[in-house]
Short mmCIF file of C-alpha atoms and ligand atoms in Angstrom, two decimals:
data_model
loop_
_atom_site.label_atom_id
_atom_site.label_comp_id
_atom_site.label_asym_id
_atom_site.label_seq_id
_atom_site.Cartn_x
_atom_site.Cartn_y
_atom_site.Cartn_z
CA MET A 1 47.95 -31.24 -26.36
CA LYS A 2 47.59 -27.52 -27.20
CA THR A 3 50.21 -25.56 -25.14
CA ILE A 4 49.42 -22.36 -23.22
CA ALA A 5 51.69 -20.53 -25.65
CA TYR A 6 49.68 -21.86 -28.63
CA ILE A 7 46.40 -21.03 -26.91
CA ASN A 8 47.78 -17.61 -26.04
CA LYS A 9 48.59 -17.09 -29.74
CA GLN A 10 44.98 -17.88 -30.66
CA ILE A 11 43.37 -15.91 -27.86
CA PRO A 12 43.78 -12.13 -27.61
CA THR A 13 44.93 -11.13 -24.13
CA ALA A 14 42.44 -9.58 -21.74
CA VAL A 15 42.72 -5.80 -21.35
CA VAL A 16 41.61 -3.98 -18.19
CA ALA A 17 41.87 -0.47 -16.76
CA ALA A 18 43.35 0.84 -13.53
CA GLU A 19 41.53 3.35 -11.32
CA ASN A 20 43.28 6.20 -13.19
CA GLY A 21 42.00 4.90 -16.51
CA GLU A 22 45.32 3.48 -17.68
CA ILE A 23 44.61 0.46 -19.91
CA PHE A 24 46.88 -2.59 -19.79
CA GLU A 25 47.03 -6.29 -20.74
CA LEU A 26 46.54 -9.04 -18.18
CA GLU A 27 49.18 -11.62 -19.15
CA GLY A 28 47.94 -15.21 -18.87
CA TYR A 29 44.30 -14.17 -19.17
CA GLY A 30 42.24 -14.33 -22.34
CA ALA A 31 39.75 -11.72 -23.53
CA VAL A 32 36.07 -12.61 -23.17
CA GLY A 33 32.94 -11.48 -25.00
CA MET A 34 29.38 -11.54 -23.69
CA SER A 35 26.06 -12.09 -25.51
CA GLY A 36 23.30 -11.99 -22.92
CA ASP A 37 24.46 -14.45 -20.23
CA LYS A 38 26.61 -16.38 -22.70
CA LEU A 39 30.39 -15.89 -22.30
CA THR A 40 32.70 -16.49 -25.27
CA ILE A 41 36.51 -16.63 -25.31
CA LEU A 42 37.64 -14.29 -28.09
CA THR A 43 39.89 -15.80 -30.74
CA LYS A 44 42.14 -14.42 -33.47
CA THR A 45 39.67 -15.62 -36.15
CA ASP A 46 36.55 -13.91 -34.83
CA THR A 47 38.26 -10.60 -34.09
CA CYS A 48 39.77 -7.91 -36.31
CA ASP A 49 42.31 -5.13 -35.72
CA MET A 50 40.51 -2.38 -33.79
CA PRO A 51 39.15 -0.11 -36.58
CA HIS A 52 40.62 3.36 -36.99
CA GLY A 53 38.60 5.96 -35.11
CA SER A 54 37.33 3.48 -32.50
CA GLU A 55 37.58 4.41 -28.82
CA LEU A 56 38.44 2.31 -25.77
CA MET A 57 36.09 2.82 -22.81
CA MET A 58 36.62 2.00 -19.13
CA LEU A 59 33.41 0.72 -17.46
CA PRO A 60 33.28 2.42 -14.05
CA HIS A 61 32.38 0.49 -10.85
CA ARG A 62 32.08 -2.79 -12.83
CA ARG A 63 34.26 -5.95 -12.57
CA PRO A 64 35.87 -7.53 -15.66
CA ILE A 65 35.25 -11.17 -16.61
CA VAL A 66 38.39 -12.80 -18.07
CA PHE A 67 39.48 -16.31 -19.10
CA ASN A 68 42.23 -17.83 -16.96
CA VAL A 69 44.24 -19.81 -19.52
CA SER A 70 46.06 -21.92 -16.91
CA THR A 71 42.90 -23.01 -15.05
CA ASP A 72 40.66 -23.01 -18.16
CA GLN A 73 38.09 -21.02 -16.16
CA PHE A 74 36.18 -17.76 -16.57
CA GLU A 75 36.89 -15.44 -13.63
CA VAL A 76 35.25 -12.24 -12.33
CA MET A 77 38.13 -10.02 -11.21
CA GLU A 78 38.12 -7.09 -8.82
CA PHE A 79 41.83 -6.74 -8.16
CA ASN A 80 44.94 -7.01 -10.33
CA PRO A 81 46.30 -10.59 -9.84
CA TYR A 82 49.84 -9.14 -10.17
CA ASP A 83 49.17 -6.32 -7.66
CA PRO A 84 46.36 -7.37 -5.29
CA LYS A 85 45.96 -3.85 -3.85
CA GLU A 86 45.09 -2.42 -7.27
CA LYS A 87 41.42 -2.34 -8.33
CA ILE A 88 40.81 -3.08 -12.02
CA TYR A 89 37.90 -2.30 -14.33
CA PRO A 90 36.51 -3.71 -17.59
CA VAL A 91 37.39 -2.14 -20.96
CA GLY A 92 35.03 -2.03 -23.93
CA VAL A 93 35.48 -0.65 -27.44
CA PHE A 94 33.21 1.88 -29.19
CA ASN A 95 33.82 0.56 -32.71
CA SER A 96 33.78 3.04 -35.57
CA PRO A 97 30.86 3.20 -38.05
CA GLY A 98 30.43 0.18 -40.31
CA TYR A 99 31.55 -2.42 -37.71
CA VAL A 100 28.92 -4.61 -35.99
CA ASN A 101 29.64 -5.92 -32.49
CA ARG A 102 29.79 -9.73 -32.38
CA HIS A 103 29.85 -9.59 -28.56
CA VAL A 104 29.86 -6.88 -25.90
CA CYS A 105 32.68 -6.77 -23.37
CA ALA A 106 32.23 -9.20 -20.47
CA TYR A 107 31.67 -7.70 -17.05
CA ASP A 108 29.80 -8.13 -13.79
CA ASP A 109 27.58 -5.31 -12.49
CA ALA A 110 25.92 -6.97 -9.52
CA GLY A 111 24.60 -4.36 -7.08
CA ILE A 112 24.96 -1.45 -9.52
CA LYS A 113 21.73 0.43 -10.28
CA ASN A 114 22.74 3.26 -12.60
CA PRO A 115 23.23 2.42 -16.29
CA LEU A 116 26.50 3.08 -18.12
CA PRO A 117 26.80 6.26 -20.23
CA LEU A 118 25.18 6.17 -23.70
CA PHE A 119 27.82 4.31 -25.69
CA SER A 120 28.17 0.79 -27.11
CA TYR A 121 30.72 -1.41 -25.34
CA GLY A 122 32.12 -3.96 -27.78
CA ALA A 123 34.39 -6.80 -26.66
CA VAL A 124 38.11 -6.16 -27.13
CA GLY A 125 41.45 -7.83 -26.39
CA PHE A 126 45.11 -7.36 -27.32
CA GLY A 127 46.71 -9.39 -30.10
CA LYS A 128 50.34 -9.64 -31.17
CA LYS A 129 50.72 -5.91 -31.88
CA ASN A 130 47.23 -4.32 -31.81
CA PHE A 131 43.96 -4.18 -29.96
CA ARG A 132 41.51 -6.66 -31.50
CA SER A 133 37.76 -5.91 -31.74
CA ALA A 134 35.13 -8.68 -31.75
CA ALA A 135 33.40 -7.00 -34.65
CA LEU A 136 32.62 -7.56 -38.31
CA LEU A 137 32.64 -5.05 -41.14
CA VAL A 138 29.33 -4.41 -42.95
CA ASP A 139 30.08 -1.07 -44.66
CA LYS A 140 33.47 -0.02 -46.12
CA GLU A 141 32.42 3.48 -47.18
CA PRO A 142 34.67 6.20 -45.65
CA ARG A 143 31.66 8.53 -45.16
CA GLN A 144 32.55 9.13 -41.50
CA ASP A 145 36.29 8.45 -41.67
CA LEU A 146 37.66 11.22 -39.43
CA ARG A 147 41.02 11.15 -41.28
CA GLN A 148 39.18 12.68 -44.26
CA MET A 149 37.65 15.52 -42.24
CA PRO A 150 40.51 17.84 -41.20
CA ARG A 151 39.17 20.66 -38.97
CA GLU A 152 40.85 23.42 -40.96
CA ARG A 153 38.94 22.34 -44.09
CA VAL A 154 35.67 22.25 -42.13
CA VAL A 155 36.31 25.78 -40.88
CA LEU A 156 36.99 26.95 -44.45
CA GLY A 157 33.68 25.40 -45.50
CA VAL A 158 31.83 27.08 -42.62
CA ASN A 159 33.25 30.50 -43.56
CA ARG A 160 32.32 30.04 -47.22
CA ILE A 161 28.75 29.04 -46.35
CA LYS A 162 28.40 31.85 -43.80
CA LYS A 163 29.31 34.41 -46.50
CA LYS A 164 26.97 32.84 -49.08
CA TYR A 165 23.97 32.32 -46.74
CA PRO A 166 24.22 34.88 -43.89
CA ASP A 167 20.53 34.52 -42.91
CA ASN A 168 20.05 30.74 -42.93
CA ARG A 169 19.45 29.68 -39.30
CA LEU A 170 19.70 25.96 -40.15
CA MET A 171 23.23 26.46 -41.48
CA ARG A 172 24.16 28.30 -38.27
CA HIS A 173 22.84 25.32 -36.31
CA LEU A 174 24.91 22.92 -38.46
CA GLU A 175 28.02 25.03 -37.81
CA ARG A 176 27.63 24.26 -34.09
CA CYS A 177 27.07 20.57 -34.87
CA ALA A 178 30.23 20.41 -36.99
CA LEU A 179 32.56 22.55 -34.87
CA GLU A 180 31.26 22.01 -31.30
CA TYR A 181 29.71 18.52 -31.29
CA GLY A 182 32.11 17.18 -33.97
CA CYS A 183 29.15 15.65 -35.85
CA PRO A 184 30.45 13.83 -38.98
CA ALA A 185 27.21 14.55 -40.90
CA GLY A 186 27.50 18.26 -40.06
CA LYS A 187 31.16 18.28 -41.14
CA ASN A 188 30.29 16.53 -44.41
CA PHE A 189 27.91 19.35 -45.33
CA PHE A 190 30.66 21.97 -44.99
CA LEU A 191 33.20 19.66 -46.71
CA GLY A 192 30.79 18.85 -49.55
CA ARG A 193 30.94 15.06 -48.99
CA TYR A 194 28.31 12.28 -49.17
CA GLU A 195 25.34 13.04 -46.89
CA ALA A 196 24.10 16.36 -45.39
CA PRO A 197 21.91 16.50 -42.25
CA LEU A 198 18.55 18.34 -42.16
CA PRO A 199 17.48 18.51 -38.48
CA THR A 200 13.99 20.09 -38.24
CA SER A 201 12.01 18.85 -35.20
CA LYS A 202 12.05 20.18 -31.65
CA VAL A 203 9.84 17.42 -30.26
CA CYS A 204 9.40 13.66 -30.34
CA ASN A 205 6.46 11.34 -29.78
CA ALA A 206 8.64 8.56 -28.40
CA ASN A 207 10.76 8.40 -25.26
CA CYS A 208 13.61 6.01 -26.03
CA MET A 209 15.64 4.70 -23.10
CA GLY A 210 18.83 5.64 -24.93
CA CYS A 211 17.72 8.85 -26.63
CA ILE A 212 20.87 10.84 -27.49
CA SER A 213 19.11 14.21 -27.76
CA LEU A 214 16.97 14.20 -24.61
CA GLN A 215 17.53 12.44 -21.29
CA THR A 216 15.49 13.10 -18.13
CA GLU A 217 16.02 9.89 -16.15
CA ASN A 218 18.72 8.00 -14.27
CA ASN A 219 22.10 9.62 -14.31
CA LEU A 220 22.25 9.66 -18.10
CA CYS A 221 22.96 12.79 -20.14
CA ALA A 222 22.15 13.41 -23.81
CA CYS A 223 25.12 13.76 -26.18
CA GLN A 224 23.82 16.99 -27.77
CA ASP A 225 20.98 19.49 -27.38
CA ARG A 226 17.88 19.25 -29.55
CA ILE A 227 17.36 21.93 -32.16
CA ASN A 228 15.22 24.64 -30.50
CA PHE A 229 13.52 26.06 -33.60
CA THR A 230 11.76 24.71 -36.71
CA PRO A 231 13.65 25.80 -39.82
CA SER A 232 11.54 27.20 -42.64
CA SER A 233 10.98 25.16 -45.80
CA ARG A 234 13.14 27.71 -47.66
CA GLU A 235 16.04 27.28 -45.20
CA ILE A 236 15.80 23.45 -45.51
CA ALA A 237 15.66 23.63 -49.32
CA GLN A 238 18.68 25.98 -49.39
CA VAL A 239 20.84 23.53 -47.39
CA SER A 240 19.72 20.65 -49.60
CA LEU A 241 20.22 22.42 -52.93
CA GLU A 242 23.64 23.73 -51.85
CA HIS A 243 24.72 20.15 -51.05
CA ILE A 244 23.13 18.52 -54.10
CA SER A 245 24.75 21.12 -56.40
CA ARG A 246 28.22 20.28 -55.03
CA VAL A 247 28.14 16.52 -54.37
CA LYS A 248 27.86 13.66 -56.88
CA LYS A 249 25.27 11.08 -55.68
CA ALA A 250 24.43 13.42 -52.80
CA VAL A 251 22.14 12.35 -49.96
CA VAL A 252 20.26 14.82 -47.75
CA SER A 253 18.64 13.39 -44.62
CA PHE A 254 15.91 14.46 -42.19
CA GLY A 255 16.12 12.82 -38.72
CA GLN A 256 19.41 13.52 -36.95
CA GLY A 257 20.83 12.98 -33.47
CA CYS A 258 20.25 16.63 -32.58
CA GLU A 259 16.48 16.63 -33.00
CA GLY A 260 13.23 14.87 -32.09
CA GLU A 261 11.03 13.07 -34.63
CA PRO A 262 10.99 14.71 -38.13
CA LEU A 263 7.46 13.47 -38.90
CA THR A 264 6.25 15.98 -36.29
CA ALA A 265 7.63 18.75 -38.57
CA VAL A 266 5.83 17.58 -41.74
CA LYS A 267 4.45 21.09 -42.38
CA ALA A 268 7.99 22.43 -42.91
CA ILE A 269 9.43 19.31 -44.58
CA ALA A 270 6.82 18.58 -47.30
CA PRO A 271 7.01 22.05 -48.97
CA ALA A 272 10.83 21.89 -48.69
CA ILE A 273 10.92 18.60 -50.62
CA GLU A 274 8.64 20.11 -53.29
CA MET A 275 10.94 23.16 -53.56
CA ILE A 276 13.97 20.89 -54.01
CA ARG A 277 12.28 18.71 -56.63
CA LYS A 278 11.08 21.82 -58.50
CA GLN A 279 14.75 22.77 -58.96
CA THR A 280 16.42 19.38 -59.48
CA ASP A 281 15.93 15.60 -59.80
CA CYS A 282 19.44 15.04 -58.54
CA GLY A 283 20.29 13.88 -55.04
CA THR A 284 18.53 11.49 -52.70
CA ILE A 285 16.05 12.90 -50.19
CA ASN A 286 16.02 10.54 -47.21
CA LEU A 287 14.02 10.41 -43.99
CA ASN A 288 15.49 8.88 -40.81
CA THR A 289 12.44 8.32 -38.61
CA ASN A 290 10.59 6.29 -36.00
CA ALA A 291 7.83 5.97 -38.67
CA SER A 292 5.16 6.65 -36.05
CA LEU A 293 2.78 8.73 -38.25
CA PRO A 294 1.66 6.85 -41.41
CA ASP A 295 -0.36 9.78 -42.79
CA HIS A 296 2.66 12.06 -42.61
CA VAL A 297 4.78 9.40 -44.31
CA LYS A 298 2.24 9.39 -47.17
CA ILE A 299 2.43 13.20 -47.48
CA LEU A 300 6.25 13.11 -47.69
CA CYS A 301 6.27 10.23 -50.18
CA ASN A 302 3.85 12.19 -52.40
CA ALA A 303 6.03 15.31 -52.02
CA GLY A 304 9.02 13.46 -53.51
CA LEU A 305 10.84 11.59 -50.72
CA ASP A 306 13.20 8.91 -52.13
CA SER A 307 14.01 6.70 -49.15
CA MET A 308 13.08 6.07 -45.54
CA ARG A 309 15.14 4.58 -42.70
CA VAL A 310 13.13 3.34 -39.74
CA SER A 311 14.83 3.09 -36.34
CA MET A 312 13.96 0.08 -34.21
CA ASN A 313 15.59 -2.07 -31.54
CA SER A 314 13.29 -5.01 -32.19
CA VAL A 315 10.74 -6.25 -34.72
CA ARG A 316 8.60 -7.62 -31.86
CA GLY A 317 6.03 -5.11 -30.57
CA ASN A 318 6.48 -5.78 -26.84
CA CYS A 319 10.28 -5.42 -27.02
CA TYR A 320 9.94 -2.32 -29.24
CA HIS A 321 7.55 -0.69 -26.76
CA ALA A 322 9.84 -1.50 -23.82
CA TYR A 323 12.70 0.50 -25.39
CA PHE A 324 10.99 3.18 -27.52
CA ARG A 325 8.21 3.86 -25.00
CA PRO A 326 5.95 5.52 -27.61
CA LYS A 327 3.88 8.39 -26.18
CA SER A 328 1.16 8.61 -28.81
CA TYR A 329 1.57 5.80 -31.31
CA ASP A 330 1.82 2.03 -31.52
CA PHE A 331 4.19 -0.47 -33.21
CA SER A 332 1.39 -1.20 -35.71
CA ASP A 333 1.68 2.44 -36.90
CA VAL A 334 5.35 1.80 -37.67
CA LEU A 335 4.41 -1.23 -39.78
CA ALA A 336 1.68 0.78 -41.55
CA SER A 337 4.20 3.52 -42.45
CA ILE A 338 6.57 0.97 -43.97
CA LYS A 339 3.75 -0.55 -46.03
CA ILE A 340 2.84 2.91 -47.39
CA ALA A 341 6.46 3.73 -48.33
CA LYS A 342 6.84 0.35 -50.06
CA GLU A 343 3.57 0.75 -51.95
CA LYS A 344 4.87 4.11 -53.21
CA GLY A 345 8.08 2.45 -54.43
CA LYS A 346 10.40 3.99 -51.85
CA PHE A 347 13.65 2.37 -50.69
CA VAL A 348 13.10 1.28 -47.07
CA SER A 349 15.85 0.46 -44.57
CA ILE A 350 15.63 -0.47 -40.94
CA ASN A 351 18.10 1.22 -38.58
CA TYR A 352 18.54 -1.90 -36.47
CA LEU A 353 19.84 -0.98 -33.03
CA ASN A 354 21.64 -4.21 -32.27
CA CYS A 355 22.86 -5.74 -29.05
CA PRO A 356 24.46 -9.23 -29.12
CA GLY A 357 22.52 -11.58 -26.87
CA PHE A 358 19.18 -9.95 -27.85
CA THR A 359 19.33 -9.21 -31.60
CA ASP A 360 20.70 -12.69 -32.36
CA SER A 361 18.36 -14.43 -29.90
CA VAL A 362 16.26 -17.26 -31.34
CA LYS A 363 12.90 -15.45 -31.10
CA GLU A 364 14.21 -12.12 -32.44
CA VAL A 365 15.84 -13.86 -35.43
CA ASP A 366 12.65 -15.77 -36.27
CA ALA A 367 10.62 -12.58 -36.05
CA LEU A 368 13.16 -10.66 -38.16
CA VAL A 369 13.01 -13.25 -40.97
CA ARG A 370 9.20 -13.08 -41.00
CA TYR A 371 9.35 -9.29 -40.88
CA ILE A 372 11.71 -8.93 -43.85
CA ARG A 373 9.71 -11.42 -45.90
CA THR A 374 6.35 -9.75 -45.15
CA LEU A 375 7.42 -6.12 -45.58
CA ASP A 376 10.05 -6.66 -48.31
CA ILE A 377 12.59 -4.42 -46.54
CA ASN A 378 15.41 -3.28 -48.87
CA MET A 379 18.24 -2.82 -46.37
CA ILE A 380 19.37 -3.39 -42.80
CA GLN A 381 21.62 -0.69 -41.38
CA TRP A 382 23.38 -2.38 -38.45
CA ARG A 383 23.89 0.07 -35.54
CA ASN A 384 25.49 -0.96 -32.30
CA LEU A 385 23.03 0.05 -29.57
CA ASN A 386 24.38 2.90 -27.41
CA PHE A 387 22.98 1.66 -24.12
CA ASP A 388 24.16 -0.34 -21.07
CA PRO A 389 24.07 -3.92 -22.47
CA LYS A 390 23.29 -5.69 -19.20
CA LYS A 391 20.49 -3.28 -18.27
CA TYR A 392 19.15 -3.57 -21.82
CA ILE A 393 19.11 -7.39 -21.88
CA HIS A 394 17.38 -7.36 -18.51
CA LEU A 395 14.73 -4.93 -19.85
CA MET A 396 14.18 -6.98 -23.02
CA THR A 397 14.00 -10.31 -21.17
CA GLU A 398 11.30 -8.80 -18.94
CA ALA A 399 9.35 -7.83 -22.07
CA GLU A 400 9.79 -11.28 -23.66
CA ASP A 401 12.62 -13.79 -23.21
CA GLY A 402 14.10 -14.28 -26.71
CA GLY A 403 15.98 -17.48 -25.90
CA SER A 404 19.67 -18.18 -26.51
CA PRO A 405 21.96 -16.09 -28.76
CA THR A 406 22.72 -17.64 -32.16
CA GLY A 407 25.69 -15.38 -33.05
CA MET A 408 25.69 -12.02 -34.88
CA ALA A 409 27.94 -13.29 -37.68
CA ALA A 410 25.73 -16.37 -38.18
CA LEU A 411 22.66 -14.11 -38.25
CA ILE A 412 24.00 -11.80 -40.96
CA GLN A 413 25.28 -14.78 -42.95
CA SER A 414 21.93 -16.64 -42.81
CA LEU A 415 20.03 -13.49 -43.83
CA GLY A 416 22.40 -13.18 -46.78
CA LYS A 417 21.43 -16.68 -47.93
CA GLU A 418 17.71 -16.28 -47.25
CA PHE A 419 17.40 -12.78 -48.79
CA PRO A 420 20.10 -12.35 -51.46
CA ASN A 421 18.75 -8.90 -52.48
CA LEU A 422 18.68 -7.55 -48.96
CA VAL A 423 21.43 -4.91 -48.55
CA HIS A 424 23.53 -4.91 -45.37
CA GLY A 425 25.38 -1.76 -44.42
CA TYR A 426 25.57 1.29 -42.18
CA PHE A 427 24.99 4.39 -44.33
CA ASN A 428 21.97 5.65 -46.33
CA PRO A 429 22.75 4.74 -49.93
CA PRO A 430 22.24 7.20 -52.81
CA LYS A 431 19.26 6.37 -55.05
CA GLU A 432 21.69 5.45 -57.84
CA SER A 433 22.41 2.27 -55.90
CA HIS A 434 18.80 1.52 -54.90
CA ALA A 435 18.19 -1.80 -56.71
CA GLY A 436 15.24 -1.62 -59.24
S1 LIG B 501 12.79 8.48 -31.67
FE1 LIG B 501 14.78 9.54 -31.69
S2 LIG B 501 14.44 11.59 -30.87
FE2 LIG B 501 12.66 10.30 -30.34
S3 LIG B 501 13.09 9.56 -28.29
FE3 LIG B 501 13.80 8.03 -29.75
S4 LIG B 501 15.97 8.52 -30.11
FE4 LIG B 501 15.02 10.30 -29.16
#
């Protein structure tokens, strides 16, 4: 008969927060993950040490769900069992880039209307010595490893660029991104690493529930302001050529968190790409987009774009519309854009905003397999959705019930078998690694 001690060794301990935000273990209680309505006891095998750079989050006003090892029961808890006067709250983990949530943290939000702030809330517990995340690694690249981005070096880079390009407004904007918002892509430009951001568009033709650059509903606030000007093609080309000239296998990307939809700025972007390609064949010119405007995608592909990453929460139209809330386009336009980019030989990724319980649901998985096969997608970039998981699952189930969760790890594994050439990761790869 497995003893409590043995079970305890296999099950990370539940972690909760006190009113003041102090996080502590709940001895005798196991950590629990949630995928839709399905609760899962976390184990040592399906968790990993909490990745460096991850952040623990207290979920305000909610009640944690834990596993009582002695009674073998899941329990919703409002007060600390060791101090019944003390209210306790759930704790989730915002895992660092490259780690996919297997489950979100388990909590009860009955009676609460307002959604949680725009973060992802992975399931977490405490192991022998460390916090343990219910997550799996899909991209090892240290592109956004904060340990490699010391502020003093960023500041040196900003000063060097300011001297060299005193009139470039886009570089001034990126200085704010790097120094004020702490944006890793902005920092990488000034550090001369990996991928540089090229924000260009003030507006967007979608209205995503979890948009991080513009929020007008609920109690939610955007993480950063949208760029309030359209950089000139010359300013865009200058940023790109500066980065490409300094960085081996450089990537420069349109479509950042501090802007709307880049396809709406095609008039500035297309000439910029031509200017870059007139000067060099080096570097990868990438477009992060909602792919809403097929004609504009064609123009950019003809101008010299190398790759396109399409953001979507679902490959089923009704679920896509429920989250993206397109203002002036339709999911079929997104599919048409992907077809055009593939016909023109571009490397196409989907920026898959994933939420356990929905993304690994039976219907979503079936649709995803059909989708990859039909459109011959090159890569899935797995992004933990930064939105209240319970509100999201409710919204998606209203759009179309996807059925039971099949497991995020099982999903990625089965895709690996079914599509051996399909790349799984987190970051936009340089064209040198785009398979022929
Ligand atoms: S497509 Fe991007 S910019 Fe537009 S609403 Fe969605 S998240 Fe915001």
